[in-house]
CSV table of C-alpha atoms in Angstrom, one decimal:
chain,number,residue,atom,x,y,z
A,1208,MET,CA,-64.7,1.3,-129.1
A,1209,THR,CA,-63.9,1.7,-132.8
A,1210,TRP,CA,-65.2,5.2,-132.8
A,1211,TYR,CA,-62.7,6.1,-130.0
A,1212,ILE,CA,-59.8,4.5,-131.9
A,1213,ILE,CA,-60.6,6.5,-135.0
A,1214,ASN,CA,-61.2,9.7,-133.1
A,1215,PHE,CA,-58.0,9.6,-131.1
A,1216,ALA,CA,-56.0,8.5,-134.2
A,1217,ILE,CA,-57.3,11.4,-136.2
A,1218,GLY,CA,-56.8,13.8,-133.3
A,1219,THR,CA,-53.2,12.7,-132.9
A,1220,VAL,CA,-52.3,13.3,-136.5
A,1221,CYS,CA,-54.4,16.4,-137.1
A,1222,CYS,CA,-53.3,18.3,-134.0
A,1223,PHE,CA,-49.7,17.8,-134.9
A,1224,LEU,CA,-50.2,18.7,-138.5
A,1225,VAL,CA,-52.0,21.9,-137.6
A,1226,GLY,CA,-49.2,22.8,-135.3
A,1227,LEU,CA,-46.6,22.2,-138.0
A,1228,PHE,CA,-48.7,24.2,-140.5
A,1229,VAL,CA,-48.8,27.2,-138.2
A,1230,ILE,CA,-45.2,27.1,-137.2
A,1231,TYR,CA,-44.0,27.1,-140.8
A,1232,ARG,CA,-46.8,29.0,-142.6
A,1233,GLY,CA,-48.2,31.3,-139.9
A,1234,GLU,CA,-48.0,35.0,-140.3
A,1235,THR,CA,-47.8,36.1,-136.7
A,1236,ARG,CA,-44.8,36.5,-134.4
A,1237,GLN,CA,-42.5,33.6,-134.2
A,1238,ALA,CA,-43.0,33.3,-130.4
A,1239,THR,CA,-46.7,33.0,-130.9
A,1240,ARG,CA,-46.3,30.4,-133.6
A,1241,ARG,CA,-43.9,28.4,-131.3
A,1242,ALA,CA,-46.4,28.6,-128.4
A,1243,TRP,CA,-49.1,27.4,-130.7
A,1244,PHE,CA,-47.0,24.5,-132.0
A,1245,ALA,CA,-46.1,23.5,-128.4
A,1246,LEU,CA,-49.8,23.5,-127.5
A,1247,CYS,CA,-50.7,21.4,-130.6
A,1248,ALA,CA,-47.9,19.0,-129.9
A,1249,VAL,CA,-49.0,18.2,-126.3
A,1250,ILE,CA,-52.6,17.9,-127.4
A,1251,SER,CA,-51.4,15.4,-130.1
A,1252,LEU,CA,-49.5,13.5,-127.4
A,1253,TRP,CA,-52.6,13.5,-125.1
A,1254,HIS,CA,-54.6,12.1,-128.1
A,1255,ALA,CA,-51.9,9.4,-128.7
A,1256,GLY,CA,-52.0,8.4,-125.1
A,1257,LYS,CA,-55.8,8.1,-125.2
A,1258,LEU,CA,-55.5,6.0,-128.3
A,1259,LEU,CA,-53.0,3.7,-126.5
A,1260,ILE,CA,-55.3,3.3,-123.5
A,1261,VAL,CA,-58.3,2.5,-125.8
A,1262,ILE,CA,-56.4,-0.3,-127.6
A,1263,ALA,CA,-54.7,-1.6,-124.4
A,1264,GLU,CA,-55.4,-5.3,-123.8
A,1265,SER,CA,-53.9,-5.5,-120.4
A,1266,PRO,CA,-53.8,-3.4,-117.2
A,1267,LEU,CA,-50.0,-3.0,-117.6
A,1268,ALA,CA,-50.3,-1.6,-121.2
A,1269,ALA,CA,-53.1,0.7,-120.0
A,1270,HIS,CA,-51.1,1.9,-117.1
A,1271,ARG,CA,-48.2,2.7,-119.4
A,1272,ALA,CA,-50.5,4.6,-121.7
A,1273,THR,CA,-51.5,6.8,-118.7
A,1274,TYR,CA,-47.9,8.1,-118.8
A,1275,VAL,CA,-48.3,9.2,-122.4
A,1276,ILE,CA,-51.7,10.8,-121.6
A,1277,TYR,CA,-50.4,12.8,-118.6
A,1278,LEU,CA,-47.2,13.8,-120.3
A,1279,GLY,CA,-49.4,15.6,-122.7
A,1280,ALA,CA,-52.1,16.7,-120.2
A,1281,ILE,CA,-49.7,18.1,-117.6
A,1282,PHE,CA,-48.2,20.6,-120.1
A,1283,LEU,CA,-51.6,21.7,-121.6
A,1284,PRO,CA,-52.6,24.5,-119.1
A,1285,ALA,CA,-49.1,26.1,-119.0
A,1286,PHE,CA,-48.8,26.0,-122.8
A,1287,TYR,CA,-52.3,27.3,-123.2
A,1288,LEU,CA,-51.5,30.2,-120.9
A,1289,HIS,CA,-48.2,30.8,-122.7
A,1290,PHE,CA,-50.0,30.8,-126.1
A,1291,VAL,CA,-52.7,33.3,-124.9
A,1292,LEU,CA,-50.1,35.6,-123.3
A,1293,SER,CA,-48.0,35.4,-126.5
A,1294,LEU,CA,-50.9,36.2,-128.7
A,1295,LEU,CA,-51.7,39.2,-126.6
A,1296,GLU,CA,-48.0,40.1,-126.4
A,1297,GLU,CA,-48.1,40.0,-122.6
A,1298,GLU,CA,-45.6,37.3,-121.7
A,1299,ARG,CA,-43.2,39.7,-120.0
A,1300,LYS,CA,-46.0,41.5,-118.2
A,1301,HIS,CA,-47.2,38.2,-116.6
A,1302,LEU,CA,-43.8,36.4,-116.4
A,1303,LYS,CA,-44.3,35.5,-112.8
A,1304,ILE,CA,-47.6,33.8,-113.4
A,1305,LEU,CA,-46.1,32.0,-116.4
A,1306,LEU,CA,-43.2,30.8,-114.3
A,1307,VAL,CA,-45.6,29.6,-111.6
A,1308,GLY,CA,-47.4,27.6,-114.3
A,1309,TYR,CA,-44.2,25.9,-115.4
A,1310,LEU,CA,-43.4,25.2,-111.7
A,1311,PHE,CA,-46.8,23.4,-111.5
A,1312,VAL,CA,-45.6,21.4,-114.6
A,1313,PHE,CA,-42.4,20.2,-112.9
A,1314,ALA,CA,-44.2,19.4,-109.7
A,1315,GLU,CA,-46.8,17.3,-111.6
A,1316,LEU,CA,-44.1,15.5,-113.6
A,1317,PHE,CA,-42.5,14.6,-110.3
A,1318,PHE,CA,-45.8,13.3,-108.9
A,1319,LEU,CA,-46.5,11.4,-112.2
A,1320,PHE,CA,-43.2,9.6,-112.1
A,1321,ASN,CA,-43.2,8.8,-108.4
A,1322,GLY,CA,-46.7,7.3,-108.7
A,1323,SER,CA,-48.7,9.8,-106.7
A,1324,LEU,CA,-50.6,11.5,-109.5
A,1325,ILE,CA,-52.2,8.4,-111.0
A,1326,GLY,CA,-53.2,5.5,-108.7
A,1327,GLY,CA,-53.5,3.0,-111.5
A,1328,VAL,CA,-56.1,2.0,-114.0
A,1329,LYS,CA,-59.5,0.3,-113.8
A,1330,LEU,CA,-61.3,-1.6,-116.4
A,1331,TYR,CA,-64.9,-0.5,-117.0
A,1332,PRO,CA,-66.9,-2.9,-119.2
A,1333,SER,CA,-68.5,-0.1,-121.2
A,1334,ILE,CA,-65.5,2.2,-121.8
A,1335,GLY,CA,-62.5,0.0,-121.3
A,1336,PHE,CA,-59.5,1.1,-119.1
A,1337,TYR,CA,-59.6,4.4,-117.4
A,1338,GLU,CA,-57.1,6.0,-115.0
A,1339,VAL,CA,-57.6,6.2,-111.3
A,1340,PRO,CA,-56.6,9.5,-109.6
A,1341,GLY,CA,-53.8,9.3,-107.1
A,1342,GLN,CA,-53.1,11.2,-103.9
A,1343,MET,CA,-51.7,14.3,-105.6
A,1344,TYR,CA,-54.4,14.5,-108.4
A,1345,GLY,CA,-55.7,17.7,-106.7
A,1346,VAL,CA,-52.6,19.5,-107.9
A,1347,PHE,CA,-53.3,18.4,-111.5
A,1348,PHE,CA,-57.0,19.5,-111.1
A,1349,ALA,CA,-55.9,22.9,-109.6
A,1350,ASN,CA,-53.5,23.5,-112.5
A,1351,TRP,CA,-56.2,22.7,-115.0
A,1352,THR,CA,-58.6,25.1,-113.3
A,1353,ILE,CA,-56.4,28.1,-112.4
A,1354,LEU,CA,-54.1,28.6,-115.4
A,1355,PRO,CA,-56.8,28.4,-118.1
A,1356,ALA,CA,-59.1,30.6,-116.0
A,1357,PHE,CA,-56.3,33.2,-115.8
A,1358,ALA,CA,-55.7,32.9,-119.5
A,1359,ILE,CA,-59.4,33.4,-120.3
A,1360,CYS,CA,-59.6,36.5,-118.0
A,1361,ARG,CA,-56.7,38.1,-119.9
């Protein structure tokens, strides 16, 4: 468990610092630097949530940590696509796809906060608490599959 705590703590800090470094010291377009910072910020948030679930001592604390995890994870595919399109200077060319990606984000946020994205947490003796998928987890999975695949194919 200690390794996970160290890993997620370092990941939280380093991702955010890398994002700050690029936004303030980067030499590319400002839109690309902002997209990179947003991507780093949500990865940092995801790491922070994973840190919280690893150190959670109760199911309630672990369940609350899933909100932090998914607040970061839900934005990752859309921000990744936005960064790739910004890097290639194709945001306007693929604006409809980008908007669909952000619509996925809002739908997933709705599902997260109404309790249908995550069904709760389960304690596994070897790894600790882990989130249980809810009814609408397929939307999350689809978003994590489709948007990065489109970005990679660009």
